[in-house]
mmCIF file of C-alpha atoms in Angstrom:
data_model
loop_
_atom_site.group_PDB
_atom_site.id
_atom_site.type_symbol
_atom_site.label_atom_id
_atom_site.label_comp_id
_atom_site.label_asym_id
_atom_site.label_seq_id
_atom_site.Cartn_x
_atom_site.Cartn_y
_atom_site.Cartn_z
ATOM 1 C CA UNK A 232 126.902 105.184 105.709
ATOM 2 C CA UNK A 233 128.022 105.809 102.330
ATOM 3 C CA UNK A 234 130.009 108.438 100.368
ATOM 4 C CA UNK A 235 129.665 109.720 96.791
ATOM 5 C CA UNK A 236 132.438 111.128 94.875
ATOM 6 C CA UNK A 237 131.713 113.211 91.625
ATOM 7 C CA UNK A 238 134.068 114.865 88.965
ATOM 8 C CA UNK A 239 133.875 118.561 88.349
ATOM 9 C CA UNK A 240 131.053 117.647 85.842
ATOM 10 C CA UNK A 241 129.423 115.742 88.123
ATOM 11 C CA UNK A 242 129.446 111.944 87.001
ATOM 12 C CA UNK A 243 129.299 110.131 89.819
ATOM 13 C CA UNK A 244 133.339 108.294 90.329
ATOM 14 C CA UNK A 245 132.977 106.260 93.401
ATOM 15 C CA UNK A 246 130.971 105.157 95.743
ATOM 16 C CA UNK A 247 132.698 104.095 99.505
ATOM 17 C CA UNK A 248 131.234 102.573 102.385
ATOM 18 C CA UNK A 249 134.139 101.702 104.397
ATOM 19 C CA UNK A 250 137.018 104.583 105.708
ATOM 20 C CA UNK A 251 139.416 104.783 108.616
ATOM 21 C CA UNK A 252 137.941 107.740 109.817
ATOM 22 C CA UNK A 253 136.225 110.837 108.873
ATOM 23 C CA UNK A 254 135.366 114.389 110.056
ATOM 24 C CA UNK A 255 132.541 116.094 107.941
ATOM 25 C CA UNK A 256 131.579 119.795 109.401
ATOM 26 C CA UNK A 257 128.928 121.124 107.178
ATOM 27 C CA UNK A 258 128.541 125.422 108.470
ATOM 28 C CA UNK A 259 124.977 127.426 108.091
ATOM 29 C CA UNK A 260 126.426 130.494 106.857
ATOM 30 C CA UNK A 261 130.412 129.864 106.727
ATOM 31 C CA UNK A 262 132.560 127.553 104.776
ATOM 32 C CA UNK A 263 132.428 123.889 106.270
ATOM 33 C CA UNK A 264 135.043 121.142 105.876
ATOM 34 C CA UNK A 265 136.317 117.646 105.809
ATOM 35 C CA UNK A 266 138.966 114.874 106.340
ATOM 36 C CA UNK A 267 138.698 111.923 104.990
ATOM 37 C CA UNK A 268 141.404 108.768 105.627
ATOM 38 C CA UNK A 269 141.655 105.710 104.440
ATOM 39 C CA UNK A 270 144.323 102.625 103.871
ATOM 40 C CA UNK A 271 147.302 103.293 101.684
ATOM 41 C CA UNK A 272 145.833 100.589 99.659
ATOM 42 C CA UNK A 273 142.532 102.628 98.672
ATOM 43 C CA UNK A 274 141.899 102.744 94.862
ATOM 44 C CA UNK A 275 141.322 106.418 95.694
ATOM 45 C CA UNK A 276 144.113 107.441 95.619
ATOM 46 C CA UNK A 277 145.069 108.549 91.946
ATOM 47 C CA UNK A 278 141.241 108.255 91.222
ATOM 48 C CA UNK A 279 139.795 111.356 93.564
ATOM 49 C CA UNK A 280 141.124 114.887 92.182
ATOM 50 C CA UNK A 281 141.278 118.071 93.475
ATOM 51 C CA UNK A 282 137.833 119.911 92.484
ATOM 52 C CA UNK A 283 135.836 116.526 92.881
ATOM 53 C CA UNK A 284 132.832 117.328 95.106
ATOM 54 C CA UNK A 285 131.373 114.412 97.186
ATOM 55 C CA UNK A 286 128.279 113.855 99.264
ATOM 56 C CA UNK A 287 127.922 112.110 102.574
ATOM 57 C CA UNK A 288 124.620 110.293 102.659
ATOM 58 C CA UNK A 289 124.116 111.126 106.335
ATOM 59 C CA UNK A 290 124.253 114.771 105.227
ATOM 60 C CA UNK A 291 122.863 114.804 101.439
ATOM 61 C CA UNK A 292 122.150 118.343 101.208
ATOM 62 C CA UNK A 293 126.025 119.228 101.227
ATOM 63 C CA UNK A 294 128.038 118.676 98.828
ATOM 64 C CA UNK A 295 132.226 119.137 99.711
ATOM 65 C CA UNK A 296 134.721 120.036 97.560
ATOM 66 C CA UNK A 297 137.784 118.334 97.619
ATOM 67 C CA UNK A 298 140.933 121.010 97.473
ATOM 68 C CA UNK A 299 143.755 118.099 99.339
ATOM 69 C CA UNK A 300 144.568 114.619 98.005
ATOM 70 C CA UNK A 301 148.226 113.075 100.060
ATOM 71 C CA UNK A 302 149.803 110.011 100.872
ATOM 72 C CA UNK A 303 151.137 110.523 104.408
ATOM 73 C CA UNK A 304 152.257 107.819 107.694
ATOM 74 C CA UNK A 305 150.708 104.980 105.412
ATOM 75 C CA UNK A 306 147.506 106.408 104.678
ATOM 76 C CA UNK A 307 144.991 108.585 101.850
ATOM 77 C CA UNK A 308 144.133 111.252 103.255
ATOM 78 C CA UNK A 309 141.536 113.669 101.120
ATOM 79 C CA UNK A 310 140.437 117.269 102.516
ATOM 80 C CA UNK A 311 138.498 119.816 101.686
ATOM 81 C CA UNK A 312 135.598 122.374 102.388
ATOM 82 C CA UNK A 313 132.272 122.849 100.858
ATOM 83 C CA UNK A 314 131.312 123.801 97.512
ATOM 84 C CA UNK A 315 130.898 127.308 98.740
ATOM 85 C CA UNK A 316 134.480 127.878 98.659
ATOM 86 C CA UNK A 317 134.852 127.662 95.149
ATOM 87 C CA UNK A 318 133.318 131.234 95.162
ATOM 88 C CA UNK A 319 136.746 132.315 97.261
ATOM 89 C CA UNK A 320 138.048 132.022 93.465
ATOM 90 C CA UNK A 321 135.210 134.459 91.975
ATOM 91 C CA UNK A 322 135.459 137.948 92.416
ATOM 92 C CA UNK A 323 132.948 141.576 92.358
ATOM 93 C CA UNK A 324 133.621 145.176 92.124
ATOM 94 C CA UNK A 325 129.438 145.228 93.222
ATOM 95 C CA UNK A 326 128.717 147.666 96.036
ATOM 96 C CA UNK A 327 125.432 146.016 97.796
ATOM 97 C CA UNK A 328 124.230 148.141 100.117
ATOM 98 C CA UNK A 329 120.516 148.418 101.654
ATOM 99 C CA UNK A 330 119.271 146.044 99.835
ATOM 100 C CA UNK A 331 117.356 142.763 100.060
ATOM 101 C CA UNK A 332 119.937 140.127 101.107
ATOM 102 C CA UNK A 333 118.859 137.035 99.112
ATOM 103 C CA UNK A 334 118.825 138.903 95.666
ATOM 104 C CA UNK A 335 122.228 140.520 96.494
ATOM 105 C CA UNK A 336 123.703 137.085 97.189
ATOM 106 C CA UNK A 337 121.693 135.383 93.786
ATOM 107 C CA UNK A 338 123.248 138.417 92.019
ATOM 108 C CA UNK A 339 127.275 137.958 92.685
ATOM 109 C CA UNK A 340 126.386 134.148 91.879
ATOM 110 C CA UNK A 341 124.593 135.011 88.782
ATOM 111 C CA UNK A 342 127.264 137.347 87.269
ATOM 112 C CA UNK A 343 130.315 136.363 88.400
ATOM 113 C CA UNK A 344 132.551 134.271 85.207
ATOM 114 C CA UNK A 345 131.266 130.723 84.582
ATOM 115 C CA UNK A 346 131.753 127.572 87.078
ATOM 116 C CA UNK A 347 130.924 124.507 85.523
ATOM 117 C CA UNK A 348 127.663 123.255 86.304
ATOM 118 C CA UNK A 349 126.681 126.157 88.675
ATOM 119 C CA UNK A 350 123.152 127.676 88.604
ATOM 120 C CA UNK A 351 120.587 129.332 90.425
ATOM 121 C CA UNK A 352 118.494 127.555 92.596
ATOM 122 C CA UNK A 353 114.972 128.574 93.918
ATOM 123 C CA UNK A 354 114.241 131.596 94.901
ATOM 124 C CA UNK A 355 112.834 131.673 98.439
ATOM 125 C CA UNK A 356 111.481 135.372 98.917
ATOM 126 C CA UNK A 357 113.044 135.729 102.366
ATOM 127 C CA UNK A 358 112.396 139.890 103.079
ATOM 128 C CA UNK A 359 115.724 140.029 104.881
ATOM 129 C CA UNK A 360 117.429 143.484 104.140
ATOM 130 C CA UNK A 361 120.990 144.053 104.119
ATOM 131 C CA UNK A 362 121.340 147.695 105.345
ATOM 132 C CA UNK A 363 125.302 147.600 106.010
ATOM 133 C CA UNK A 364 127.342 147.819 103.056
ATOM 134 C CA UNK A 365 130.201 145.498 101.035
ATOM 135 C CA UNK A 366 132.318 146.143 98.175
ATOM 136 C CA UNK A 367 135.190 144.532 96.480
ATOM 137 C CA UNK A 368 136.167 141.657 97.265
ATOM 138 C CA UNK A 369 135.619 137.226 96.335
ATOM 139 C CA UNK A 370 131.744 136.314 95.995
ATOM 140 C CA UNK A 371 132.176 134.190 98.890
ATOM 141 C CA UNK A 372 133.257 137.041 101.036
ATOM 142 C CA UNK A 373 130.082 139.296 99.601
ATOM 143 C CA UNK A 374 128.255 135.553 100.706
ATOM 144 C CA UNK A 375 129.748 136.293 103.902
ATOM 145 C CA UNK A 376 129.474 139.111 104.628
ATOM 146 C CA UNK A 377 125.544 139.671 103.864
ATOM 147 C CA UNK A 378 124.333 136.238 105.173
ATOM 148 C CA UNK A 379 125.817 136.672 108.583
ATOM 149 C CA UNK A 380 124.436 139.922 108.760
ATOM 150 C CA UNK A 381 121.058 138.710 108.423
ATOM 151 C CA UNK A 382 121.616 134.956 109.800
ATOM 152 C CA UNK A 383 120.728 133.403 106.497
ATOM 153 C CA UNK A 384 122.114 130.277 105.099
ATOM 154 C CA UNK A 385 123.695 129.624 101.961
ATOM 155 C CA UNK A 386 124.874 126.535 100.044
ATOM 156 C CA UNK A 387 125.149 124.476 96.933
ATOM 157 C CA UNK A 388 122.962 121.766 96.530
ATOM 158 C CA UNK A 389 123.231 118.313 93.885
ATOM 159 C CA UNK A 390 120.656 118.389 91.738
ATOM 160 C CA UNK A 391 121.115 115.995 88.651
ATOM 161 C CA UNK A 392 124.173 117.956 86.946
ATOM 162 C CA UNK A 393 123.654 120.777 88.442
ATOM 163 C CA UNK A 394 124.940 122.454 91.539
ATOM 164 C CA UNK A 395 121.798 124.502 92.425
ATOM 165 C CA UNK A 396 123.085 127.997 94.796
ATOM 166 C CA UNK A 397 120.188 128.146 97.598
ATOM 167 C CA UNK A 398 119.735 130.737 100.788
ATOM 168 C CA UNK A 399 117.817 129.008 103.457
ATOM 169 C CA UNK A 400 116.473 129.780 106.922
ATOM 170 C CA UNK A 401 114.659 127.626 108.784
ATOM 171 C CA UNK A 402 111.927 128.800 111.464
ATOM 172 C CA UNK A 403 112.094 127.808 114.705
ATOM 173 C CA UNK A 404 111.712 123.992 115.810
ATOM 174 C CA UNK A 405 109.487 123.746 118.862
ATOM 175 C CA UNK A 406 109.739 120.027 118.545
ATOM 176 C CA UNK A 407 113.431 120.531 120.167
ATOM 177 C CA UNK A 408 114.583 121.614 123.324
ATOM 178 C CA UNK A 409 118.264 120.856 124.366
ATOM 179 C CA UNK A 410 118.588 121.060 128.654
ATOM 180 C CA UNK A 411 121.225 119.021 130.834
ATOM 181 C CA UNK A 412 118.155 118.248 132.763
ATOM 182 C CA UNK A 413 116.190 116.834 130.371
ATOM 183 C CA UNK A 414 118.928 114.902 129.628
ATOM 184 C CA UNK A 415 119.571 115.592 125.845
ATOM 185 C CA UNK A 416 122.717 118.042 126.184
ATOM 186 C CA UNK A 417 126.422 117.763 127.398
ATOM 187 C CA UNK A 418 129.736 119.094 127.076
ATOM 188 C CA UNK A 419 128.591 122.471 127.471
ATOM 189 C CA UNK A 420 131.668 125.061 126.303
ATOM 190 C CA UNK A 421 130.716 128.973 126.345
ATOM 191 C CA UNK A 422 133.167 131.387 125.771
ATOM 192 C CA UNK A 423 132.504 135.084 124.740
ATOM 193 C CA UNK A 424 134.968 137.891 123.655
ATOM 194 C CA UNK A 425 134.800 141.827 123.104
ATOM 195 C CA UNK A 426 138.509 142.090 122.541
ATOM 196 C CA UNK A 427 138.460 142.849 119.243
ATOM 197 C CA UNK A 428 134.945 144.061 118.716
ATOM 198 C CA UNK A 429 134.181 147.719 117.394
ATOM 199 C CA UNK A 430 131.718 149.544 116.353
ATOM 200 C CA UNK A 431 133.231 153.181 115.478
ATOM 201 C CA UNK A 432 135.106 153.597 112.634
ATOM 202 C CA UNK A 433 137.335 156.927 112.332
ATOM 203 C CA UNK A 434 138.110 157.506 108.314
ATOM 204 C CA UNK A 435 140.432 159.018 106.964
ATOM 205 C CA UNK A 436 141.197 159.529 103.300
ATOM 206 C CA UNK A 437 143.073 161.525 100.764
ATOM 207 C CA UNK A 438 143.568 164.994 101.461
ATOM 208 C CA UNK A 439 141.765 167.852 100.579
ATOM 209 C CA UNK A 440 143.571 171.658 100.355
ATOM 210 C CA UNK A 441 146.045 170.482 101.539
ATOM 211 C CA UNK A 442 143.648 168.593 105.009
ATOM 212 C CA UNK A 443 142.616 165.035 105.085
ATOM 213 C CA UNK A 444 138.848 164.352 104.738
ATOM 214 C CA UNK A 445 137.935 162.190 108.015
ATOM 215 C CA UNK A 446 134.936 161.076 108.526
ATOM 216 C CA UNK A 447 133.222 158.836 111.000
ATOM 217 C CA UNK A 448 131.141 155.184 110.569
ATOM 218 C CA UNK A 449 129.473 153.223 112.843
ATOM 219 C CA UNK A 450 127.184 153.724 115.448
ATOM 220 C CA UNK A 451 128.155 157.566 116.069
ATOM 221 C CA UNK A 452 125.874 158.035 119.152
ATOM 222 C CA UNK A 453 128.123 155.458 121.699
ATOM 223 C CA UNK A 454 129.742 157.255 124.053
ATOM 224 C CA UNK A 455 132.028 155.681 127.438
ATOM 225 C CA UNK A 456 132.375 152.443 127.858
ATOM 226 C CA UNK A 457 130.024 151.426 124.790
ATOM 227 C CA UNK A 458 131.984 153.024 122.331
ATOM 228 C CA UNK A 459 134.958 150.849 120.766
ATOM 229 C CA UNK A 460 137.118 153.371 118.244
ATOM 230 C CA UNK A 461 139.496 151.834 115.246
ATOM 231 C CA UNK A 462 141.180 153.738 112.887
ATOM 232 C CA UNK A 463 141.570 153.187 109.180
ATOM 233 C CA UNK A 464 143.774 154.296 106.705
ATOM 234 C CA UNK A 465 141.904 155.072 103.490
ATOM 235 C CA UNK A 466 143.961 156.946 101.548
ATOM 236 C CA UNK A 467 143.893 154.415 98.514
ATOM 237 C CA UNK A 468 140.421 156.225 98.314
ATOM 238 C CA UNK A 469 140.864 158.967 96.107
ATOM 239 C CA UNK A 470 138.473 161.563 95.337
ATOM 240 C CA UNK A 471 137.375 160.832 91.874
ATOM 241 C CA UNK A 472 136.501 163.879 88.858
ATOM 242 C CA UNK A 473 133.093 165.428 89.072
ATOM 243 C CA UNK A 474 132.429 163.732 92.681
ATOM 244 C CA UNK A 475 131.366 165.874 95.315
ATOM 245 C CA UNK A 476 132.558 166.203 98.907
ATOM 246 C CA UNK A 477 129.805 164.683 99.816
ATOM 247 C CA UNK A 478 129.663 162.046 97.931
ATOM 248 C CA UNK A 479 133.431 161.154 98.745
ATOM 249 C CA UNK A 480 132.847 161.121 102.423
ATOM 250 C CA UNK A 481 130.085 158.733 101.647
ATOM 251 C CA UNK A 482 132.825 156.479 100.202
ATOM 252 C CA UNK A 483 134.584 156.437 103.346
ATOM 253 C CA UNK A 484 131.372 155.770 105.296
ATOM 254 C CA UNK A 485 131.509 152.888 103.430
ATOM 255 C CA UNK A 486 134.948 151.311 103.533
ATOM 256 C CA UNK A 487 134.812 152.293 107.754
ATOM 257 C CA UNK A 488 131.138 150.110 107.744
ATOM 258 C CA UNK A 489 133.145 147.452 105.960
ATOM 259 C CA UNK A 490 135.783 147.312 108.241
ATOM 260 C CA UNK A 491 133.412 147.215 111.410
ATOM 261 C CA UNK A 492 131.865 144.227 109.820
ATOM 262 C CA UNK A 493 134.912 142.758 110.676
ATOM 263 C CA UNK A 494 135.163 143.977 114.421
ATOM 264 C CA UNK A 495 132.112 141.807 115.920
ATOM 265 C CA UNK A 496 131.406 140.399 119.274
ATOM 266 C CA UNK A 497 132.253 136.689 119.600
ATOM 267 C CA UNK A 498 130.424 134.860 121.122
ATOM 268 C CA UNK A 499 130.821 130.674 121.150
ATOM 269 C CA UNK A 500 128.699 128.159 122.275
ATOM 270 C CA UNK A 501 128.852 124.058 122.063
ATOM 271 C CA UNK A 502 127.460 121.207 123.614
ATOM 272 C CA UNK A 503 126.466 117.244 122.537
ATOM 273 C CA UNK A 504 123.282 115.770 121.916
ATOM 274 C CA UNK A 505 121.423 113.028 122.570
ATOM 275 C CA UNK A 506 118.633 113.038 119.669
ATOM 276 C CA UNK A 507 118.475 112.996 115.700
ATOM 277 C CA UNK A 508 115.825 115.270 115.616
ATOM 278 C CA UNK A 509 118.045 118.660 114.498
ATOM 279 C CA UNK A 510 119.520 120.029 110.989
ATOM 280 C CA UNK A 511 121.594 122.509 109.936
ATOM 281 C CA UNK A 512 120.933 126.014 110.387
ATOM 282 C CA UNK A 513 117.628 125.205 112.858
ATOM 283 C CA UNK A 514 116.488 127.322 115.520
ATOM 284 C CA UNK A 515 116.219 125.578 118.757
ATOM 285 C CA UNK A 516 115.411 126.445 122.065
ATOM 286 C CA UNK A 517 118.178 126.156 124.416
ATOM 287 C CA UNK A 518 118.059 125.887 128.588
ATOM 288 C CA UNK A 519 122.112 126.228 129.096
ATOM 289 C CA UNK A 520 123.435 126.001 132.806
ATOM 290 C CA UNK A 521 125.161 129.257 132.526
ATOM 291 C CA UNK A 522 121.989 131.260 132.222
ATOM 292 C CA UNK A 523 118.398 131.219 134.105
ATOM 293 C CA UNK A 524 117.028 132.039 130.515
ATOM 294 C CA UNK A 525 115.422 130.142 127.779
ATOM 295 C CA UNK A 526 117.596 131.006 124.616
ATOM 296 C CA UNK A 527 116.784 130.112 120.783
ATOM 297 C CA UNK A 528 119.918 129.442 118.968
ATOM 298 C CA UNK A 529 120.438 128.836 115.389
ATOM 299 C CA UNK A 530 122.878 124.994 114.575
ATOM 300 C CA UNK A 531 125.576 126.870 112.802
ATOM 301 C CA UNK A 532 127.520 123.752 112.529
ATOM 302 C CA UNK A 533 127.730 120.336 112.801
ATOM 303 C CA UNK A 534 130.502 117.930 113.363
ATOM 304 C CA UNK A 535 130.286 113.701 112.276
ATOM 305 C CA UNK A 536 132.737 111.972 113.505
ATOM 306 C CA UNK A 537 133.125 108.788 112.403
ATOM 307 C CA UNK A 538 135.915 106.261 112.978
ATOM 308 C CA UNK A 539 136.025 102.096 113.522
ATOM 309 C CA UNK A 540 131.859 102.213 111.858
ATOM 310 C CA UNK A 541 130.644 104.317 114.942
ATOM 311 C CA UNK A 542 129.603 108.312 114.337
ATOM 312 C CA UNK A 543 129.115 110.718 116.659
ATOM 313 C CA UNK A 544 127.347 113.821 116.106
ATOM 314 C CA UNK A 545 127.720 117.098 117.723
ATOM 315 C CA UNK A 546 125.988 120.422 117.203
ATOM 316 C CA UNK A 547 127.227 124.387 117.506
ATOM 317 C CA UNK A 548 125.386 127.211 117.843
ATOM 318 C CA UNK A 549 125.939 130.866 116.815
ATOM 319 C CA UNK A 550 125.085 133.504 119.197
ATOM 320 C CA UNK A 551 121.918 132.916 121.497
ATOM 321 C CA UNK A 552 118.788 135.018 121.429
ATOM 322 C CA UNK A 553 116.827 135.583 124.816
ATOM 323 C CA UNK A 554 113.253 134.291 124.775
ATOM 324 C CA UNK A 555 111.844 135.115 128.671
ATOM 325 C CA UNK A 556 110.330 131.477 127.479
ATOM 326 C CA UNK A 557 111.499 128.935 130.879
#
């Protein structure tokens, strides 16, 4: 096991085979994380920077970001998420809406100001069409926002000195099923919520002759107990000169679709495996205890732990997907 620290040019700094412990947590299509600790002693410490990136060789096609470097109860510890985050510190005023996911996402990297050593990866062609909408906010929220929607990955990938932005989405793996009977899967944790999920938005905005203009976003048709309501306040959204009525309420369509985005069912699943044969953001099928039904699931996450030369590796799943398959 070996890890590979680079500058913010990316010349390689140091290479270290030997930590106290380590949690790397690499995400499909959120922003992953680590901890790194080692002895008070380390040469790392004053050498590693915030901004470094480094690479875990277990794990090559993620690069982290280091954002935390402290000396604390005797030892270095160094934090940090993946590269993606440096696009939390990149912003758009782009309104993407109904539009082919990948090339939105290639588009906020693409003209958003300068990183050092960013660039465009490959494009992959994936026809996956974004038909909610986003406005206004960091790239890595537009990132977010669009490859969730469409359960896409994105990431930053070494290549020489570049960091290359990719979207990725593997098919389905038949070569892996995960069942406590077949003995490959424990420490099964479900949980699911509806709390906080909704899914009609009512709008309301500046007002008109003396009225506010409300409007409503979402899916209109629920009615009863399928129909979850939130209000939102959208009076910052002022008509603008020449705009029509119309075209306002269309604006608050918007910013209530945005805010729904927000509002979604949660739904968690984890368990441990037993094989090698799995990488991030691969569709497996699943045969979990608390369901009769075969279930593909995409590895949203996962989680090396690694402490005294041992690692253990656990995967998470997003949000299983029926397949009548037993």
């Amino acid at each position: 096991m070996r890890l590979t620290f680079y500058d913010t040019s990316l010349n390689k700094k140091a290479v270290v085979f030997n930590w106290l412990s380590m949690l790397w947590q690499p995400q499909y299509n959120g922003v992953g994380s680590f901890v790194l600790e080692f002895q008070e002693s380390s040469e790392l410490f004053g050498l590693i920077k915030q901004l470094d990136y480094v690479i875990f060789d277990e794990d090559p096609d993620t690069v982290m970001m280091v954002w935390g470097v402290e000396l604390k109860n005797k030892k270095v510890v160094i934090s940090g998420h993946s590269a993606v985050y440096l696009l939390e510190h990149r912003v758009s005023d782009d309104v993407v809406r109904n539009e082919n996911a990948e090339l939105a996402m290639r588009r906020q990297v693409q003209n958003m100001t300068p990183w050092e050593c960013v660039e465009l990866g490959e494009l992959q062609g994936f026809a996956d069409k974004f038909t909610a909408q986003t406005s206004d906010g960091s790239v890595l929220e537009y990132c977010l926002t669009i490859s969730q929607f469409v359960d896409m990955g994105f990431r930053f990938r070494k290549s020489g000195k570049s960091l290359l932005f990719e979207t990725y989405k593997p098919d389905l793996n038949r070569n892996v099923r995960y069942s406590a009977k077949l003995g490959n899967m424990g420490d099964e944790r479900y949980s699911e919520s509806e709390k906080d999920f909704k899914n009609v938005a009512i709008v309301a905005g500046a007002a008109i002759d003396g009225e506010r203009v409300t409007v409503v976003a979402g899916d209109t048709t629920a009615t009863g107990a399928a129909r979850r309501e939130m209000y939102v306040d959208a009076r910052d959204i002022q008509p603008e000169e020449g705009e029509t009525r119309e075209e306002y309420e269309q604006r608050l369509v918007r910013r209530g679709e945005k805010k729904l985005a927000e509002k979604i069912k949660i739904v968690n699943t984890s368990f441990s495996i037993l094989t090698e044969d799995v990488k991030l953001g691969d569709k497996v099928l699943l045969n979990p205890t608390y369901t009769d039904e075969t279930l593909e699931a995409r590895v949203t996450m996962i989680t090396y732990k690694v402490q005294n030369n041992m690692m253990q590796k656990n995967i998470s799943i997003g949000q299983p997907i029926p397949t009548n398959r037993r």
